Coordinates of C-alpha atoms and ligand atoms in Angstrom, one line a residue:
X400 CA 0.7 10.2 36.5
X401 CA 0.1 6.8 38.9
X402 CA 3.1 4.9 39.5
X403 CA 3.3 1.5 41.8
X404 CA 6.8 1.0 42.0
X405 CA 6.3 -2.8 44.3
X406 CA 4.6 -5.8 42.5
X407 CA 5.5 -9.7 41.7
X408 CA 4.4 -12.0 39.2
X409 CA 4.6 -16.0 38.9
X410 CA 8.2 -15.6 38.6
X411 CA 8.2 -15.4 42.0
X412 CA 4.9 -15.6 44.8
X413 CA 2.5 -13.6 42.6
X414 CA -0.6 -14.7 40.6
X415 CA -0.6 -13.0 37.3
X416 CA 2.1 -13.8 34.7
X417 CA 4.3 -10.8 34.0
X418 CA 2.3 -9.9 31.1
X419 CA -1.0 -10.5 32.8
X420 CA 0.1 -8.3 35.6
X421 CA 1.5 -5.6 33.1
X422 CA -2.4 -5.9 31.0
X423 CA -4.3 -5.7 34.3
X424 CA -1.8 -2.6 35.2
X425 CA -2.6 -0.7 32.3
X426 CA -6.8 -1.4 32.4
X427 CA -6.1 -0.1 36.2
X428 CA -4.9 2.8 34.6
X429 CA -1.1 2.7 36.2
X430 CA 1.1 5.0 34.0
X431 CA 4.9 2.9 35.8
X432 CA 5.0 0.0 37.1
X433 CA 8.2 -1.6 39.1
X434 CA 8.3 -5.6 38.9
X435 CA 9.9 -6.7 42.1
X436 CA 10.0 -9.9 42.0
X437 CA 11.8 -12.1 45.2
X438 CA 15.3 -12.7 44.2
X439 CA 14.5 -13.5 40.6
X440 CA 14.4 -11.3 37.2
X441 CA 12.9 -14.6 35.5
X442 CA 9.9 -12.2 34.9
X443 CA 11.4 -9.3 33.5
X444 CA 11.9 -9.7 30.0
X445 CA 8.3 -10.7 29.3
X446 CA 7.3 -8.1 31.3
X447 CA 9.3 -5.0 29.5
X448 CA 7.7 -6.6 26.0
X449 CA 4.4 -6.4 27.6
X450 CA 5.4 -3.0 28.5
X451 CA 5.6 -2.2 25.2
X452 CA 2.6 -3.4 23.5
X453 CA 0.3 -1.8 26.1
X454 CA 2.1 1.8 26.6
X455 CA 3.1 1.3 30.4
X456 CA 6.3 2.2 31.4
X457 CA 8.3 -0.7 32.9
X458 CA 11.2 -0.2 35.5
X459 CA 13.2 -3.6 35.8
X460 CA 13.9 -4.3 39.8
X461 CA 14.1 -6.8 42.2
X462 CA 13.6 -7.5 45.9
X463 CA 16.4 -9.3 47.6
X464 CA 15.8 -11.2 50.7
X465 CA 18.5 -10.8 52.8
X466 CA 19.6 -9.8 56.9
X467 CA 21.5 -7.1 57.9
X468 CA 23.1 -7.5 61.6
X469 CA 20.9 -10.6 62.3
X470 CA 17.9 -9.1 61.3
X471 CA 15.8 -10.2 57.6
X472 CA 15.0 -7.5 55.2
X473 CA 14.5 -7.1 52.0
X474 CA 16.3 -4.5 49.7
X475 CA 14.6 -3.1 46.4
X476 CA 16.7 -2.8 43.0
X477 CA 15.4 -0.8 40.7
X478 CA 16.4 0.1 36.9
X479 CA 18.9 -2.8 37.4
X480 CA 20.1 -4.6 34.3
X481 CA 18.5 -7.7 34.7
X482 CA 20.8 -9.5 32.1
X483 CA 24.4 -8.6 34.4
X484 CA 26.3 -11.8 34.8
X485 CA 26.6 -11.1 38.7
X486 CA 22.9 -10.4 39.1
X487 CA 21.8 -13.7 37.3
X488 CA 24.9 -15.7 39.2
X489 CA 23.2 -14.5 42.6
X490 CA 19.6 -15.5 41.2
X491 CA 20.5 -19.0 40.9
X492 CA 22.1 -19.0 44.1
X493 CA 19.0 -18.0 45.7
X494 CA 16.5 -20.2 44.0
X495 CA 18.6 -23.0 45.1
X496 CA 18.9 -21.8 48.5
X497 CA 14.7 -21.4 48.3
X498 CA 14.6 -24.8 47.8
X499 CA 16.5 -26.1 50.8
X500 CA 15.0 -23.5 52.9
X501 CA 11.7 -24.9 51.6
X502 CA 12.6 -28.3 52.4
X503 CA 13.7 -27.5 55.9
X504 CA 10.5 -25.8 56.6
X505 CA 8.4 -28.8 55.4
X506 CA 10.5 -31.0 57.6
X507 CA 9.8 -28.8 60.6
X508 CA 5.9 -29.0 59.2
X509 CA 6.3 -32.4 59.6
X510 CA 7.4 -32.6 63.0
X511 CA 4.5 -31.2 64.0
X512 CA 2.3 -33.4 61.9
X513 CA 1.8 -31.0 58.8
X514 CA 2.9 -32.9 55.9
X515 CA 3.6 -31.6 52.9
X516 CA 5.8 -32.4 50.1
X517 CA 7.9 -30.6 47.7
X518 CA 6.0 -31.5 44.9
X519 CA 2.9 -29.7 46.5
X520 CA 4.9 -26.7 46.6
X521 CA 6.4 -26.9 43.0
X522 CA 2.7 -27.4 41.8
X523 CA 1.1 -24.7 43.7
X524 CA 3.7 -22.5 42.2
X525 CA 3.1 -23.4 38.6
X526 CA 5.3 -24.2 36.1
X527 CA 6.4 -20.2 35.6
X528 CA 8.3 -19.5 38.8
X529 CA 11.8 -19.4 39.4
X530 CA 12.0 -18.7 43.0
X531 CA 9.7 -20.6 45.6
X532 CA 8.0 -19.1 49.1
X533 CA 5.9 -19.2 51.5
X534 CA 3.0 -18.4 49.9
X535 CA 3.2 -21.3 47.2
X536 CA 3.3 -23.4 50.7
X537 CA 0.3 -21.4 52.2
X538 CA -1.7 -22.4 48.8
X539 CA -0.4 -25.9 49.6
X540 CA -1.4 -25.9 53.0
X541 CA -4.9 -24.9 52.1
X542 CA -5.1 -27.6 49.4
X543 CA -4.4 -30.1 52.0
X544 CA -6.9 -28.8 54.5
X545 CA -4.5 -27.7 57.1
X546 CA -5.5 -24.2 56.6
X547 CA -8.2 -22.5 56.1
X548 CA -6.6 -18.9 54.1
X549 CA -3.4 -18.2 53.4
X550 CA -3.6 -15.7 55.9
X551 CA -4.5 -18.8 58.5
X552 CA -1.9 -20.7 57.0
X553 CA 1.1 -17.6 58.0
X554 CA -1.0 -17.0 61.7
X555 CA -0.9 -20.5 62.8
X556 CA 2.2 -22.1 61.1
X557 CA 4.4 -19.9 58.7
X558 CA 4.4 -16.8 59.6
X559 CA 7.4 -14.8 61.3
X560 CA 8.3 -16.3 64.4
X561 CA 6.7 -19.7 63.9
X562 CA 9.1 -22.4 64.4
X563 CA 8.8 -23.8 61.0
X564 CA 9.8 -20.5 59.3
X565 CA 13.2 -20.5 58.1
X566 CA 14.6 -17.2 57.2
X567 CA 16.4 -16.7 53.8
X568 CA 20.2 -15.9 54.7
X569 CA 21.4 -15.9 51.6
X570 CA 23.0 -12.7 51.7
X571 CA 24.4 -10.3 54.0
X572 CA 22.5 -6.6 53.5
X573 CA 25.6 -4.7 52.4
X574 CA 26.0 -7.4 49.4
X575 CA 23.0 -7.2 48.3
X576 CA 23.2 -3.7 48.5
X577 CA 26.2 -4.0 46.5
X578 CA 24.9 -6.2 43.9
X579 CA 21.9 -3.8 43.0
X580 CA 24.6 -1.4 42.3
X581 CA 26.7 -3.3 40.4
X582 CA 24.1 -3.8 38.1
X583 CA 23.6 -0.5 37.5
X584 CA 20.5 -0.3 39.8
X585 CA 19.2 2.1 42.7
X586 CA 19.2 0.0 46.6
X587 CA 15.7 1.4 48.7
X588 CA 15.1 -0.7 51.9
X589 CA 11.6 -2.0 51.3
X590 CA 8.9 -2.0 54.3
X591 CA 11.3 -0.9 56.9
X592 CA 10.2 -1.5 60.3
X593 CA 10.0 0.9 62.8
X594 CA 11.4 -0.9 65.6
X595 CA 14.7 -1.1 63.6
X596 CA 15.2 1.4 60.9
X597 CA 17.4 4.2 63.3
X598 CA 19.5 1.0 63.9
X599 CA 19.7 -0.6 60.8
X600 CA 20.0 2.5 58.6
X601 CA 23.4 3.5 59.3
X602 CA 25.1 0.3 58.2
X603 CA 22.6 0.3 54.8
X604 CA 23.9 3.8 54.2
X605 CA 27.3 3.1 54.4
X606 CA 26.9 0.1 52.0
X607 CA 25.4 2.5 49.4
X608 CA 21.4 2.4 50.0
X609 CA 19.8 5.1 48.5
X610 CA 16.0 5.2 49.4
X611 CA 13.4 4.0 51.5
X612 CA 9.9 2.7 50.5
X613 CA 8.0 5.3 52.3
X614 CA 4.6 4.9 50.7
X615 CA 2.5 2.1 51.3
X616 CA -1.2 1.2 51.1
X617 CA -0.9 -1.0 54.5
X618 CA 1.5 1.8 56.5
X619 CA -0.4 4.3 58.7
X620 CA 0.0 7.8 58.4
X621 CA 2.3 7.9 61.0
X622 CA 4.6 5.0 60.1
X623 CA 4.7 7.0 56.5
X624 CA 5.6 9.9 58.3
X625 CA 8.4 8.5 60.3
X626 CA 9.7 6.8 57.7
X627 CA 9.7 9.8 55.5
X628 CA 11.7 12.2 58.0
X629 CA 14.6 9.5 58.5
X630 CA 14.9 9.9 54.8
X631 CA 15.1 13.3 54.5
X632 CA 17.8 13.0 57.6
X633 CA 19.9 10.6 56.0
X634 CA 19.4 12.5 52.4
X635 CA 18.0 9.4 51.2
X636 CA 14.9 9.1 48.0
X637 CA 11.5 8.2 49.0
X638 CA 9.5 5.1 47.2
X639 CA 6.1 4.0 47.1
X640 CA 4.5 0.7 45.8
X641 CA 1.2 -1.5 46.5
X642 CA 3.5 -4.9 47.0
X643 CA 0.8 -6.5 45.4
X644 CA 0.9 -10.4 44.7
X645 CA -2.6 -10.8 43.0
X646 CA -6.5 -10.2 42.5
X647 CA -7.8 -10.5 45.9
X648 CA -5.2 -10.6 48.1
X649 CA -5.4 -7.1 49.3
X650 CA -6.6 -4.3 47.5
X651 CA -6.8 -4.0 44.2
X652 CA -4.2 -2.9 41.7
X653 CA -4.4 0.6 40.5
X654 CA -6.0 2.1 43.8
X655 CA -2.8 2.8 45.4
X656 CA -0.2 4.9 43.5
X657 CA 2.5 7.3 44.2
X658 CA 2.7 10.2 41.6
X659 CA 5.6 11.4 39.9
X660 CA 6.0 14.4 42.6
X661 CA 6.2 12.2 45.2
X662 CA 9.0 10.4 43.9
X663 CA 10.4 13.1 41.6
X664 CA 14.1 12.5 43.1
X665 CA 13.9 9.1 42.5
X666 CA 13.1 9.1 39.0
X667 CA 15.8 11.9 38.0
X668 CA 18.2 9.8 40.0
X669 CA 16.9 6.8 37.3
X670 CA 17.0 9.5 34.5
X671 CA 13.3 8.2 33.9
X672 CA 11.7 10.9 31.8
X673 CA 7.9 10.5 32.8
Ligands
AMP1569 P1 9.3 -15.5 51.7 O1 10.1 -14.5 50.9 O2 9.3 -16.9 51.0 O3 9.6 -15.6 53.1 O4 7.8 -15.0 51.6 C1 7.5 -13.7 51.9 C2 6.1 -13.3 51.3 O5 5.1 -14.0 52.1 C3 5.8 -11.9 51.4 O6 6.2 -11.2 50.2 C4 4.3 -11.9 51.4 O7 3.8 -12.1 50.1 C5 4.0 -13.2 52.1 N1 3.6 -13.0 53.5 C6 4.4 -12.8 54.6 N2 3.7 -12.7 55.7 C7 2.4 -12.9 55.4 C8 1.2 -12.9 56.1 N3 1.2 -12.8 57.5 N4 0.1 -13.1 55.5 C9 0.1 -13.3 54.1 N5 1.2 -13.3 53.4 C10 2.3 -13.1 54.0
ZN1570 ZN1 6.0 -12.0 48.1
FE1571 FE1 9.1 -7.8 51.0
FE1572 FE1 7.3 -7.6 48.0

């Protein structure tokens, strides 16, 4: 059994349509797959139909941008129902609060000559997304010949730390954590960093997170590792997914995986028969 429990589609930054990404799962020979799209479900109802006609198993989720004492991070929801009334009145929130980030970031582009307009943005993302970032702007920034790959586009001028990145503070991390539960869903910490998961983790704990995404193609063994034993400490369920946002960027879909005994806590906790 594969499972890659981290992915996006157009809805948000990735490539692929839900239902292309849920086809290409299946010919990758994924038996789950978790859609995690950024602070959107826009994608999920196509994608649990596409579920269906191919045979893959589809959890709903969600990755919600948010900052927990200062610092971003982003928060997993997983079996969530993506129709709750609180989950879609935070959704809009946020793609509205995309937008003016979006805005503010081109501004700051522009103070340093880089100019780009919204509509760039809007049409790099296609018509199918609900929430907008970064990497529709990186697309846009290679159109316009200011970079030369998305990845030169986040090194010189996007990324984290650049002065025209604006973080998403939409939410603090102890609502969204709230939120996913609300919604019926399970809260893991995606990507924790090292340098701040001892001091983040109690306060995520507290607010009712119950796993960390320990598995990941890009973590070294020993990050993995770490990772892992602070979950076992604070009792927590482990994860695992690619993140994947597309053919070529990054490896390919299907060659990472977790298996069902790596994660065999977190699916009883989701009462997922696999
Ligand atoms: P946003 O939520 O709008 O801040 O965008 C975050 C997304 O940008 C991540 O999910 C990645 O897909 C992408 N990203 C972040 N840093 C980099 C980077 N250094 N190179 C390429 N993509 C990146
Ligand atoms: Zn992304
Ligand atoms: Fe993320
Ligand atoms: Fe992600």
């Amino acid at each position: 059994m594969k499972l890659d429990l981290h992915t996006h589609t157009t809805a948000s930054d990735g490539v692929l349509s839900p239902s292309e990404l849920v086809g290409f799962a299946k010919a990758a020979n994924l038996d789950v797959l978790a859609i995690t799209d950024h602070d959107t479900v826009a994608g999920l109802d196509e994608a649990l139909k596409a579920g269906l006609k191919h045979s893959i198993q589809i959890i709903p989720g969600i990755e919600v941008s948010c900052s927990a004492s200062g610092i971003p991070c982003h928060i997993l929801g997983y079996f969530i129902d993506h129709q709750s009334s609180m989950l879609t009145e935070y959704t809009t929130k946020a793609i509205h609060a995309r937008e003016d980030r979006m805005n503010e970031m081109l501004s700051r582009l522009a103070s340093q000559d880089v100019f780009v307009d919204i509509e760039d943005v809007i049409e790099e993302a296609g018509p199918d997304r609900s929430s907008l970032g970064r990497p529709h702007l990186a697309r846009a920034l290679v159109s316009k010949n200011y970079a030369s790959s998305i990845g030169d586009a986040f090194n010189r001028l996007i990324g984290d730390g650049h002065p025209a990145q604006v973080s998403i503070r939409a939410l603090e991390a102890h609502e969204a954590i709230g939120l996913i539960r609300k919604a019926g869903g399970i809260a893991v910490w995606a990507h924790p960093r090292l340098e701040v998961l001892e001091e983040l983790l109690p306060e995520l704990v507290i607010a009712g997170l119950r796993g960390l995404e320990v598995y990941r193609p890009k973590s070294s063994p020993e990050h993995v590792q770490k990772v892992k034993e602070s979950a076992e400490k604070m009792d927590l369920l482990v994860t695992g997914g690619s993140d994947w946002h597309g053919p070529g960027l990054g490896a390919e879909l299907g060659k990472f995986y977790v298996t069902a005994g790596d994660i065999s806590q977190f699916l009883s906790e989701g009462q997922m028969s696999t």
